[in-house]
Coordinates of C-alpha atoms in Angstrom, one line a residue:
X1 CA 64.7 -7.4 8.5
X2 CA 62.0 -10.1 8.0
X3 CA 64.5 -12.9 7.2
X4 CA 68.3 -13.5 7.1
X5 CA 68.0 -16.8 5.2
X6 CA 65.6 -18.3 2.8
X7 CA 63.7 -21.6 3.1
X8 CA 65.9 -23.5 0.6
X9 CA 69.4 -22.8 1.8
X10 CA 70.0 -24.2 5.3
X11 CA 72.0 -27.4 5.6
X12 CA 73.8 -29.5 8.2
X13 CA 76.7 -27.1 8.2
X14 CA 74.3 -24.5 9.7
X15 CA 73.4 -26.6 12.8
X16 CA 73.3 -24.5 16.0
X17 CA 72.9 -21.2 14.1
X18 CA 70.1 -18.9 15.2
X19 CA 68.3 -17.8 12.0
X20 CA 65.1 -15.9 11.0
X21 CA 62.9 -17.1 8.2
X22 CA 59.7 -15.8 6.6
X23 CA 57.2 -17.4 4.2
X24 CA 54.0 -19.3 3.8
X25 CA 52.7 -22.3 5.7
X26 CA 52.6 -25.2 3.3
X27 CA 51.1 -27.6 5.8
X28 CA 51.3 -28.6 9.5
X29 CA 51.4 -32.0 11.2
X30 CA 50.4 -32.4 14.8
X31 CA 52.0 -35.6 16.2
X32 CA 51.4 -37.3 19.5
X33 CA 53.6 -36.4 22.5
X34 CA 53.2 -32.7 22.1
X35 CA 55.1 -32.2 18.8
X36 CA 53.9 -30.1 15.8
X37 CA 55.8 -29.8 12.6
X38 CA 55.1 -27.0 10.1
X39 CA 56.5 -26.8 6.6
X40 CA 57.5 -23.2 5.8
X41 CA 57.7 -22.4 2.1
X42 CA 59.1 -19.5 0.0
X43 CA 60.3 -19.2 -3.5
X44 CA 63.5 -21.0 -2.7
X45 CA 62.2 -24.1 -1.0
X46 CA 60.7 -25.7 2.1
X47 CA 62.1 -25.8 5.6
X48 CA 60.6 -27.9 8.5
X49 CA 59.8 -26.0 11.7
X50 CA 59.5 -27.9 15.0
X51 CA 57.4 -26.9 17.9
X52 CA 57.6 -28.9 21.2
X53 CA 55.1 -28.5 23.9
X54 CA 57.6 -29.2 26.6
X55 CA 59.9 -26.5 25.3
X56 CA 57.3 -23.7 25.0
X57 CA 53.6 -24.5 25.5
X58 CA 52.4 -21.1 24.4
X59 CA 54.4 -21.3 21.2
X60 CA 53.2 -24.8 20.6
X61 CA 49.5 -23.7 21.0
X62 CA 50.1 -20.8 18.6
X63 CA 51.6 -23.2 16.0
X64 CA 48.5 -25.4 16.2
X65 CA 46.4 -22.5 15.1
X66 CA 48.3 -21.9 11.9
X67 CA 46.4 -22.5 8.7
X68 CA 47.5 -23.2 5.2
X69 CA 49.1 -20.2 3.4
X70 CA 49.4 -18.1 6.6
X71 CA 52.3 -15.7 6.2
X72 CA 54.6 -16.1 9.2
X73 CA 58.0 -15.1 10.5
X74 CA 60.0 -17.3 12.8
X75 CA 63.3 -17.1 14.7
X76 CA 64.9 -20.3 15.9
X77 CA 67.8 -22.7 16.1
X78 CA 68.9 -25.0 13.3
X79 CA 69.1 -28.6 14.4
X80 CA 69.7 -31.9 12.8
X81 CA 66.5 -33.9 12.0
X82 CA 66.1 -37.3 13.6
X83 CA 64.0 -38.4 10.7
X84 CA 65.5 -37.1 7.5
X85 CA 63.7 -36.4 4.2
X86 CA 65.9 -37.2 1.3
X87 CA 63.4 -35.6 -1.1
X88 CA 64.2 -32.1 0.2
X89 CA 67.5 -30.2 -0.1
X90 CA 66.8 -29.0 3.4
X91 CA 65.7 -32.5 4.5
X92 CA 68.5 -33.1 7.0
X93 CA 67.7 -30.1 9.2
X94 CA 64.8 -28.5 11.0
X95 CA 64.3 -25.3 12.9
X96 CA 63.6 -25.4 16.7
X97 CA 61.3 -22.3 16.8
X98 CA 61.9 -19.8 19.6
X99 CA 59.7 -17.0 18.3
X100 CA 56.6 -17.0 16.0
X101 CA 55.0 -13.9 14.4
X102 CA 51.9 -14.2 12.2
X103 CA 52.4 -11.5 9.5
X104 CA 49.1 -12.2 7.7
X105 CA 46.3 -14.8 8.0
X106 CA 44.9 -16.6 5.0
X107 CA 41.5 -18.0 4.1
X108 CA 41.6 -21.7 3.1
X109 CA 42.8 -21.7 -0.6
X110 CA 40.4 -23.0 -3.2
X111 CA 42.9 -25.7 -4.2
X112 CA 46.0 -27.2 -2.6
X113 CA 49.3 -25.3 -3.2
X114 CA 51.3 -28.4 -3.9
X115 CA 53.0 -30.0 -6.9
X116 CA 50.1 -32.3 -7.6
X117 CA 47.3 -30.0 -6.9
X118 CA 43.6 -30.9 -6.8
X119 CA 42.7 -27.7 -8.7
X120 CA 41.4 -27.9 -12.3
X121 CA 42.5 -25.5 -15.0
X122 CA 39.6 -23.1 -14.7
X123 CA 40.0 -22.6 -10.9
X124 CA 43.8 -22.3 -11.1
X125 CA 43.5 -19.6 -13.9
X126 CA 41.0 -17.7 -11.8
X127 CA 43.4 -17.7 -8.8
X128 CA 46.5 -17.6 -10.9
X129 CA 48.4 -15.7 -8.1
X130 CA 48.0 -18.8 -5.9
X131 CA 48.8 -21.2 -8.7
X132 CA 52.1 -19.3 -9.2
X133 CA 53.1 -20.3 -5.6
X134 CA 53.3 -23.9 -6.8
X135 CA 56.8 -25.2 -7.4
X136 CA 56.2 -26.5 -11.0
X137 CA 54.7 -23.2 -12.2
X138 CA 57.4 -21.2 -10.5
X139 CA 60.1 -23.5 -12.0
X140 CA 58.7 -22.7 -15.5
X141 CA 59.0 -19.0 -14.9
X142 CA 62.5 -19.4 -13.5
X143 CA 63.4 -21.4 -16.6
X144 CA 61.9 -18.6 -18.8
X145 CA 64.1 -16.0 -16.9
X146 CA 67.2 -18.1 -17.5
X147 CA 66.5 -18.5 -21.2
X148 CA 65.9 -14.8 -21.6
X149 CA 68.9 -13.9 -19.6
X150 CA 71.2 -16.3 -21.5
X151 CA 69.8 -15.0 -24.8
X152 CA 70.6 -11.4 -23.9
X153 CA 74.1 -12.4 -22.8
X154 CA 74.9 -14.5 -25.9
X155 CA 73.6 -11.9 -28.3
X156 CA 75.4 -9.0 -26.5
X157 CA 78.7 -10.8 -27.0
X158 CA 78.0 -10.9 -30.7
X159 CA 77.4 -7.1 -30.8
X160 CA 73.6 -7.2 -31.0
X161 CA 71.9 -4.1 -29.6
X162 CA 68.6 -4.4 -27.8
X163 CA 66.2 -1.7 -29.2
X164 CA 62.6 -1.2 -28.2
X165 CA 60.1 -0.6 -31.0
X166 CA 56.6 0.9 -30.7
X167 CA 53.6 -1.0 -29.4
X168 CA 51.0 1.4 -30.9
X169 CA 51.4 1.2 -34.7
X170 CA 49.4 1.3 -37.9
X171 CA 47.3 -1.7 -38.9
X172 CA 48.5 -4.0 -41.7
X173 CA 45.6 -6.1 -43.0
X174 CA 47.9 -8.8 -44.5
X175 CA 48.3 -11.9 -42.3
X176 CA 46.5 -12.5 -39.0
X177 CA 44.0 -10.2 -37.5
X178 CA 45.2 -7.1 -35.6
X179 CA 44.1 -6.0 -32.2
X180 CA 42.8 -2.5 -32.7
X181 CA 43.2 0.5 -30.3
X182 CA 41.1 3.6 -30.8
X183 CA 42.7 7.0 -30.6
X184 CA 40.9 9.6 -28.5
X185 CA 43.0 12.5 -29.8
X186 CA 42.3 11.4 -33.4
X187 CA 38.6 10.6 -33.6
X188 CA 37.7 7.8 -36.0
X189 CA 41.3 6.6 -36.3
X190 CA 42.9 3.6 -34.7
X191 CA 46.3 2.1 -33.7
X192 CA 47.0 -1.6 -34.0
X193 CA 49.1 -3.7 -31.6
X194 CA 52.0 -5.2 -33.4
X195 CA 52.0 -8.8 -34.7
X196 CA 55.7 -8.4 -34.8
X197 CA 58.2 -5.5 -35.0
X198 CA 59.0 -6.5 -38.6
X199 CA 58.9 -3.1 -40.3
X200 CA 60.7 -1.3 -37.5
X201 CA 63.5 -3.8 -37.3
X202 CA 64.0 -3.4 -41.1
X203 CA 64.1 0.4 -40.6
X204 CA 66.7 -0.1 -37.9
X205 CA 68.8 -1.9 -40.5
X206 CA 68.4 1.1 -42.9
X207 CA 69.5 3.3 -39.9
X208 CA 72.8 1.4 -39.6
X209 CA 72.0 -0.6 -36.5
X210 CA 73.4 -3.7 -38.1
X211 CA 72.6 -6.2 -35.3
X212 CA 69.3 -5.7 -33.5
X213 CA 67.4 -7.9 -31.1
X214 CA 64.4 -7.5 -28.8
X215 CA 62.5 -9.7 -26.4
X216 CA 59.2 -8.3 -27.3
X217 CA 55.4 -8.7 -26.8
X218 CA 53.4 -9.3 -29.9
X219 CA 49.7 -9.6 -30.4
X220 CA 47.5 -11.6 -32.8
X221 CA 43.7 -11.7 -32.7
X222 CA 43.3 -15.3 -33.8
X223 CA 41.8 -18.6 -32.7
X224 CA 43.7 -20.1 -29.8
X225 CA 45.2 -23.6 -29.3
X226 CA 47.9 -25.1 -27.1
X227 CA 50.8 -23.2 -28.7
X228 CA 49.0 -19.9 -29.2
X229 CA 48.0 -17.0 -27.0
X230 CA 46.6 -13.6 -28.1
X231 CA 49.7 -12.0 -26.6
X232 CA 53.0 -13.8 -26.9
X233 CA 56.7 -13.1 -26.6
X234 CA 59.3 -13.2 -29.4
X235 CA 63.1 -13.1 -29.4
X236 CA 63.2 -10.9 -32.4
X237 CA 66.4 -10.4 -34.4
X238 CA 67.7 -8.7 -37.5
X239 CA 71.2 -8.5 -39.1
X240 CA 72.7 -6.4 -41.9
X241 CA 75.2 -7.5 -44.5
X242 CA 74.4 -11.2 -44.1
X243 CA 72.9 -14.0 -46.1
X244 CA 70.7 -16.9 -45.1
X245 CA 73.7 -19.0 -44.1
X246 CA 74.9 -16.3 -41.7
X247 CA 71.6 -16.0 -39.9
X248 CA 71.1 -19.8 -39.6
X249 CA 74.6 -20.3 -38.2
X250 CA 74.2 -17.4 -35.7
X251 CA 70.9 -18.7 -34.2
X252 CA 71.7 -22.3 -34.4
X253 CA 74.7 -21.3 -32.3
X254 CA 72.3 -19.5 -29.8
X255 CA 70.0 -22.6 -29.6
X256 CA 72.9 -25.0 -29.0
X257 CA 74.2 -22.6 -26.3
X258 CA 70.8 -22.6 -24.6
X259 CA 70.5 -26.4 -24.6
X260 CA 74.0 -26.7 -23.2
X261 CA 73.7 -24.1 -20.4
X262 CA 70.1 -24.7 -19.4
X263 CA 69.7 -28.4 -20.1
X264 CA 73.3 -29.7 -20.1
X265 CA 72.7 -31.2 -23.5
X266 CA 75.1 -31.1 -26.5
X267 CA 73.0 -30.7 -29.6
X268 CA 74.6 -31.8 -32.9
X269 CA 74.5 -29.7 -36.0
X270 CA 70.9 -29.2 -37.3
X271 CA 70.0 -31.1 -40.4
X272 CA 68.1 -29.2 -43.1
X273 CA 65.1 -30.4 -45.1
X274 CA 63.4 -28.6 -47.9
X275 CA 59.7 -27.7 -47.6
X276 CA 58.9 -30.0 -50.5
X277 CA 60.6 -33.0 -48.8
X278 CA 59.0 -32.1 -45.4
X279 CA 55.5 -32.3 -47.0
X280 CA 56.4 -35.4 -49.0
X281 CA 57.8 -37.5 -46.1
X282 CA 56.0 -36.0 -43.1
X283 CA 53.0 -34.1 -44.4
X284 CA 54.0 -31.1 -42.3
X285 CA 56.3 -28.1 -42.6
X286 CA 57.3 -28.7 -39.0
X287 CA 58.1 -32.4 -38.9
X288 CA 58.7 -34.3 -35.7
X289 CA 61.9 -36.3 -36.5
X290 CA 62.4 -37.9 -33.1
X291 CA 61.1 -41.1 -34.9
X292 CA 61.2 -42.3 -38.5
X293 CA 57.8 -43.5 -39.9
X294 CA 58.3 -41.5 -43.1
X295 CA 55.5 -41.5 -45.7
X296 CA 55.7 -44.1 -48.5
X297 CA 53.7 -43.5 -51.7
X298 CA 51.8 -46.6 -52.9
X299 CA 49.5 -45.2 -55.6
X300 CA 51.2 -47.1 -58.5
X301 CA 51.0 -50.4 -56.6
X302 CA 47.3 -50.1 -55.7
X303 CA 45.7 -49.1 -59.0
X304 CA 43.8 -51.5 -61.2
X305 CA 42.5 -54.0 -58.6
X306 CA 38.9 -52.8 -58.6
X307 CA 39.3 -51.1 -55.2
X308 CA 37.4 -47.9 -56.1
X309 CA 38.6 -46.0 -53.0
X310 CA 42.3 -46.3 -54.1
X311 CA 41.6 -46.1 -57.8
X312 CA 39.7 -42.8 -57.5
X313 CA 42.3 -41.2 -55.2
X314 CA 45.0 -38.8 -56.3
X315 CA 47.3 -40.0 -53.5
X316 CA 47.8 -43.3 -51.6
X317 CA 50.3 -43.0 -48.8
X318 CA 51.4 -45.3 -46.0
X319 CA 53.4 -45.3 -42.8
X320 CA 55.1 -48.3 -41.2
X321 CA 54.7 -48.6 -37.5
X322 CA 57.6 -50.8 -36.2
X323 CA 56.5 -53.7 -33.9
X324 CA 52.8 -52.6 -34.0
X325 CA 51.3 -55.7 -35.7
X326 CA 50.1 -56.7 -32.2
X327 CA 47.5 -53.9 -32.4
X328 CA 44.1 -55.4 -31.6
X329 CA 41.0 -54.8 -33.7
X330 CA 39.8 -52.4 -31.0
X331 CA 43.0 -50.4 -31.3
X332 CA 42.8 -50.3 -35.1
X333 CA 39.2 -49.2 -34.9
X334 CA 40.3 -46.5 -32.5
X335 CA 42.8 -45.2 -35.1
X336 CA 40.1 -45.3 -37.7
X337 CA 37.9 -43.2 -35.5
X338 CA 40.8 -40.9 -34.8
X339 CA 41.4 -40.0 -38.5
X340 CA 37.7 -39.7 -39.2
X341 CA 37.3 -37.0 -36.6
X342 CA 36.0 -33.7 -38.2
X343 CA 39.3 -31.8 -37.4
X344 CA 41.2 -34.5 -39.4
X345 CA 38.6 -35.4 -42.0
X346 CA 39.8 -38.8 -43.5
X347 CA 37.1 -41.1 -44.8
X348 CA 38.8 -44.2 -43.4
X349 CA 42.0 -46.2 -42.8
X350 CA 43.4 -49.3 -44.4
X351 CA 45.8 -51.5 -42.5
X352 CA 48.2 -54.4 -43.3
X353 CA 49.5 -56.6 -40.5
X354 CA 52.9 -58.2 -41.1
X355 CA 52.6 -61.4 -39.1
X356 CA 55.6 -63.1 -37.5
X357 CA 55.2 -66.1 -39.9
X358 CA 55.6 -63.8 -42.9
X359 CA 51.9 -63.7 -43.9
X360 CA 50.2 -60.4 -44.5
X361 CA 46.7 -59.7 -43.3
X362 CA 44.9 -56.6 -44.4
X363 CA 41.5 -54.9 -44.3
X364 CA 41.4 -55.0 -48.1
X365 CA 42.1 -58.8 -48.6
X366 CA 39.1 -58.9 -50.9
X367 CA 40.9 -56.8 -53.5
X368 CA 44.6 -57.5 -53.0
X369 CA 46.4 -60.9 -52.8
X370 CA 49.5 -61.8 -50.8
X371 CA 51.7 -60.9 -53.8
X372 CA 50.2 -57.4 -54.0
X373 CA 50.6 -56.9 -50.2
X374 CA 54.1 -58.1 -50.3
X375 CA 55.0 -55.4 -52.8
X376 CA 53.5 -52.8 -50.4
X377 CA 55.5 -54.2 -47.5
X378 CA 58.7 -54.2 -49.5
X379 CA 58.3 -50.6 -50.4
X380 CA 57.5 -49.7 -46.8
X381 CA 60.5 -51.7 -45.7
X382 CA 58.1 -53.5 -43.3
X383 CA 59.3 -56.6 -41.4
X384 CA 57.4 -59.3 -39.5
X385 CA 55.8 -57.7 -36.5
X386 CA 55.2 -54.3 -38.2
X387 CA 51.9 -52.6 -39.0
X388 CA 51.3 -50.6 -42.3
X389 CA 48.7 -47.9 -42.1
X390 CA 47.3 -46.3 -45.3
X391 CA 45.3 -43.1 -46.1
X392 CA 44.2 -41.9 -49.5
X393 CA 42.6 -38.9 -51.1
X394 CA 43.5 -35.5 -52.5
X395 CA 47.3 -35.2 -52.1
X396 CA 47.6 -32.2 -49.8
X397 CA 44.7 -33.2 -47.6
X398 CA 45.7 -36.9 -47.4
X399 CA 49.3 -36.0 -46.4
X400 CA 48.0 -33.8 -43.6
X401 CA 45.7 -36.6 -42.4
X402 CA 48.6 -39.1 -42.6
X403 CA 50.7 -36.6 -40.6
X404 CA 48.2 -36.5 -37.8
X405 CA 48.0 -40.3 -37.8
X406 CA 51.8 -40.6 -37.7
X407 CA 52.0 -38.3 -34.7
X408 CA 49.2 -40.2 -32.9
X409 CA 50.8 -43.6 -33.5
X410 CA 54.2 -42.2 -32.5
X411 CA 52.6 -41.0 -29.2
X412 CA 51.0 -44.4 -28.6
X413 CA 54.3 -46.3 -29.2
X414 CA 56.2 -43.9 -26.8
X415 CA 58.3 -42.5 -29.6
X416 CA 57.7 -38.8 -28.7
X417 CA 60.0 -38.7 -25.7
X418 CA 60.0 -35.1 -24.2
X419 CA 63.6 -35.6 -23.0
X420 CA 64.8 -36.2 -26.5
X421 CA 65.4 -33.1 -28.7
X422 CA 65.6 -33.2 -32.5
X423 CA 66.3 -29.9 -34.1
X424 CA 66.3 -29.1 -37.8
X425 CA 65.9 -26.3 -40.3
X426 CA 63.1 -26.3 -43.0
X427 CA 64.2 -24.3 -46.0
X428 CA 63.0 -23.4 -49.5
X429 CA 59.5 -22.5 -48.7
X430 CA 57.1 -21.3 -51.4
X431 CA 57.2 -17.6 -51.5
X432 CA 53.4 -17.3 -52.2
X433 CA 50.3 -19.3 -51.7
X434 CA 47.2 -18.9 -53.8
X435 CA 43.6 -18.4 -52.5
X436 CA 41.6 -20.1 -55.3
X437 CA 38.3 -18.5 -54.1
X438 CA 39.8 -15.0 -54.2
X439 CA 42.0 -15.8 -57.2
X440 CA 45.0 -14.0 -55.7
X441 CA 48.3 -14.8 -54.1
X442 CA 49.2 -14.2 -50.5
X443 CA 52.7 -14.1 -48.9
X444 CA 53.5 -17.5 -47.3
X445 CA 55.5 -15.6 -44.6
X446 CA 55.1 -11.8 -45.1
X447 CA 55.4 -9.5 -48.1
X448 CA 59.0 -8.4 -47.3
X449 CA 60.5 -11.9 -47.8
X450 CA 63.0 -12.1 -50.6
X451 CA 62.5 -14.6 -53.4
X452 CA 65.5 -16.8 -54.3
X453 CA 67.5 -14.9 -56.8
X454 CA 67.3 -17.6 -59.4
X455 CA 63.5 -17.6 -59.1
X456 CA 62.9 -13.8 -59.4
X457 CA 62.1 -14.1 -63.2
X458 CA 59.2 -16.5 -62.3
X459 CA 57.3 -13.7 -60.5
X460 CA 55.9 -12.7 -63.9
X461 CA 55.4 -16.1 -65.5
X462 CA 54.7 -18.6 -62.6
X463 CA 54.5 -16.9 -59.2
X464 CA 53.4 -20.1 -57.5
X465 CA 56.7 -21.8 -58.3
X466 CA 58.9 -19.0 -56.7
X467 CA 60.8 -20.2 -53.6
X468 CA 61.5 -17.9 -50.7
X469 CA 64.7 -17.1 -49.0
X470 CA 63.0 -18.3 -45.8
X471 CA 63.9 -20.7 -43.0
X472 CA 62.1 -22.2 -40.0
X473 CA 63.7 -23.7 -37.0
X474 CA 61.7 -26.8 -35.9
X475 CA 62.3 -28.7 -32.6
X476 CA 60.3 -31.9 -31.9
X477 CA 57.6 -31.0 -34.4
X478 CA 57.2 -27.4 -33.1
X479 CA 58.0 -24.4 -35.2
X480 CA 60.1 -22.5 -32.6
X481 CA 61.4 -19.8 -34.9
X482 CA 61.3 -18.6 -38.4
X483 CA 62.7 -15.8 -40.6
X484 CA 63.9 -14.8 -44.0
X485 CA 66.3 -12.8 -46.1
X486 CA 64.4 -9.5 -46.7
X487 CA 63.8 -7.5 -49.9
X488 CA 65.9 -4.4 -49.6
X489 CA 65.4 -3.0 -53.1
X490 CA 62.5 -0.7 -53.8
X491 CA 61.9 -2.0 -57.3
X492 CA 61.7 -5.7 -56.2
X493 CA 59.5 -4.7 -53.2
X494 CA 57.2 -2.9 -55.6
X495 CA 57.1 -6.0 -57.8
X496 CA 56.2 -8.1 -54.8
X497 CA 53.3 -5.8 -53.9
X498 CA 52.1 -6.0 -57.5
X499 CA 52.0 -9.8 -57.4
X500 CA 50.1 -9.7 -54.2
X501 CA 47.5 -7.5 -55.8
X502 CA 48.4 -4.2 -54.3
X503 CA 47.9 -1.1 -56.3
X504 CA 50.7 1.4 -56.2
X505 CA 48.5 3.7 -54.2
X506 CA 47.6 1.0 -51.7
X507 CA 51.3 -0.1 -51.3
X508 CA 52.3 3.6 -50.8
X509 CA 49.5 4.2 -48.3
X510 CA 50.4 1.1 -46.1
X511 CA 54.1 0.8 -46.5
X512 CA 55.3 4.1 -48.1
X513 CA 57.6 4.8 -45.2
X514 CA 59.5 1.6 -45.8
X515 CA 59.6 1.9 -49.6
X516 CA 60.9 5.5 -49.1
X517 CA 63.5 4.4 -46.6
X518 CA 64.8 1.9 -49.2
X519 CA 65.6 4.8 -51.5
X520 CA 68.3 6.0 -49.0
X521 CA 70.7 3.2 -49.1
X522 CA 69.2 0.1 -47.5
X523 CA 71.8 -2.6 -46.8
X524 CA 71.1 -6.3 -47.5
X525 CA 69.5 -7.7 -44.3
X526 CA 67.9 -10.8 -42.9
X527 CA 66.5 -12.0 -39.6
X528 CA 64.3 -14.3 -37.7
X529 CA 62.1 -14.5 -34.5
X530 CA 62.0 -17.2 -31.9
X531 CA 58.8 -17.9 -30.0
X532 CA 60.1 -17.5 -26.4
X533 CA 56.9 -19.2 -25.0
X534 CA 57.3 -22.2 -27.3
X535 CA 61.0 -22.5 -26.5
X536 CA 60.4 -22.5 -22.8
X537 CA 57.6 -25.0 -23.0
X538 CA 59.8 -27.4 -25.0
X539 CA 62.6 -27.1 -22.4
X540 CA 60.1 -27.7 -19.6
X541 CA 58.4 -30.6 -21.4
X542 CA 55.0 -28.8 -21.3
X543 CA 52.0 -29.6 -23.5
X544 CA 50.9 -25.9 -23.6
X545 CA 52.6 -22.6 -23.6
X546 CA 50.1 -21.3 -21.1
X547 CA 52.0 -22.9 -18.2
X548 CA 55.2 -20.9 -18.9
X549 CA 53.4 -17.5 -19.0
X550 CA 52.8 -15.7 -15.7
X551 CA 49.3 -14.5 -16.4
X552 CA 47.9 -16.3 -19.5
X553 CA 44.5 -16.2 -21.2
X554 CA 42.2 -19.2 -21.4
X555 CA 41.1 -21.0 -24.6
X556 CA 38.5 -18.3 -25.2
X557 CA 41.1 -15.5 -25.0
X558 CA 39.8 -14.4 -21.6
X559 CA 41.7 -13.5 -18.5
X560 CA 39.4 -15.0 -15.9
X561 CA 41.4 -13.7 -13.0
X562 CA 40.7 -10.0 -13.9
X563 CA 37.7 -10.7 -16.0
X564 CA 39.0 -9.2 -19.3
X565 CA 38.0 -8.3 -21.9
X566 CA 35.1 -6.4 -20.3
X567 CA 32.4 -4.0 -21.2
X568 CA 33.6 -0.3 -21.3
X569 CA 31.6 2.5 -19.6
X570 CA 29.6 4.6 -22.1
X571 CA 31.5 7.7 -21.0
X572 CA 34.7 6.2 -22.2
X573 CA 33.1 5.1 -25.4
X574 CA 31.8 8.6 -26.0
X575 CA 35.3 10.1 -25.5
X576 CA 36.5 7.7 -28.2
X577 CA 33.6 8.5 -30.5
X578 CA 32.7 4.8 -30.6
X579 CA 29.2 3.5 -30.9
X580 CA 28.8 -0.2 -29.9
X581 CA 26.3 -2.3 -31.8
X582 CA 26.2 -6.0 -31.0
X583 CA 24.7 -8.2 -33.7
X584 CA 23.0 -11.5 -32.8

């Protein structure tokens, strides 16, 4: 036995026990007077080891040869520390070492294995197995385990059955890009890695498995950002004989349970907001409601004053930043530069300061008098000390730009507290969105989402006005989960494919197995999927999902630790009948 205790469990009650520990050397400290202290670390914590020259000179000399990350085993006596460390659970005791065995030596690590490491992102990703030794990273993975464990337990009590679905499936060109896998046994043919188990979980409902879930790997070949990875994990769920309300109540219950058990927080009932209102007041279908600062439309109050910028704009919208009239000219210029960045694309920013004496000062005083500005302030419910910020342009673009500005100002004013959690449901999404260049409709979610019953007739006359039986769970401005009531009728599913521009032959070729299954008594069904990575990152207060994934990819989709993706040997390519031609 290498150890009979771990490095995080010994306390004062264990004084005078002889114990054996094993782990990694965190650091050592050689003091005067022939004393050396070594911090021994394992997954459970840190325990201080004490080596005294006068007790055992040979052992003391061996301890002074230990380097960082050496793997060692010790046997010794638990004793009370004379200088206690209140920052450690084991900080009241230390181990007087009687025996030391070096199990494995270590080279000096490329960065310090400590909470506040000196390693940058790139080097830590290259040596991820070392980064995983650090307490914050390990804590994130332990949190991930707890959330997954509690999810399984909660859903099991509600009679959900965990069923594994295939990883090698057929490609479905709709939506994000698939990762493609060549088939050696079927030359010229390819599998795809699933973007979600959508079709299979619907087939499970046809099969009579009325409550399914799976914590499942999914894959999307798309550009990366902080909340995306090429492979990610979903808590995927489906239910039969339910409506939208049933699904929302079930998984709102799960989310409240996770907050209570994991974070010790009681979350109130989730408010609901329609997609139309989310765009109108926040410019986003995943609004961050930890703070107000809703959009206020000013177009009717700004027209006819010879300010061409406003007069020629379809939309003029404002936000009111409470207490921000103290912003300096430099800060306001910084906000202007922020919205003019290419990824945001605004042409500029207009501001109105509500001074404490009641006067209003703006960047457009040349065109608007105090009476005009007062009307703006009244509509924005601005008070002395507040700052009004205005963006104009084409409605949809300007709302998205104002959304980015709102989030930036909220961040600067400290309103996006990571320890505060605001949860809500966004409902009544459009079923379809039109690509004007291609002159065709695409599914806003996926082609199996049911339209609202009262809107079905509009599929022929006005498809763009059809609302979906769809719902997204949003927490602190992050879309954590989403789902919909599914189409379970072959005729309606066929109509949906027709609106999406599928020929009958194409629909049959890609989804014939599902359409055929519907002919054999498909029940009404609905479901949703949570992003496990996003949920964990929210609970942990992380800015990126990468830090809650054991072995993530970098921003270029590469695993720099194992150097993947990589070039494949020609022999393997020949077996797959693949010829590689790289274009400049």
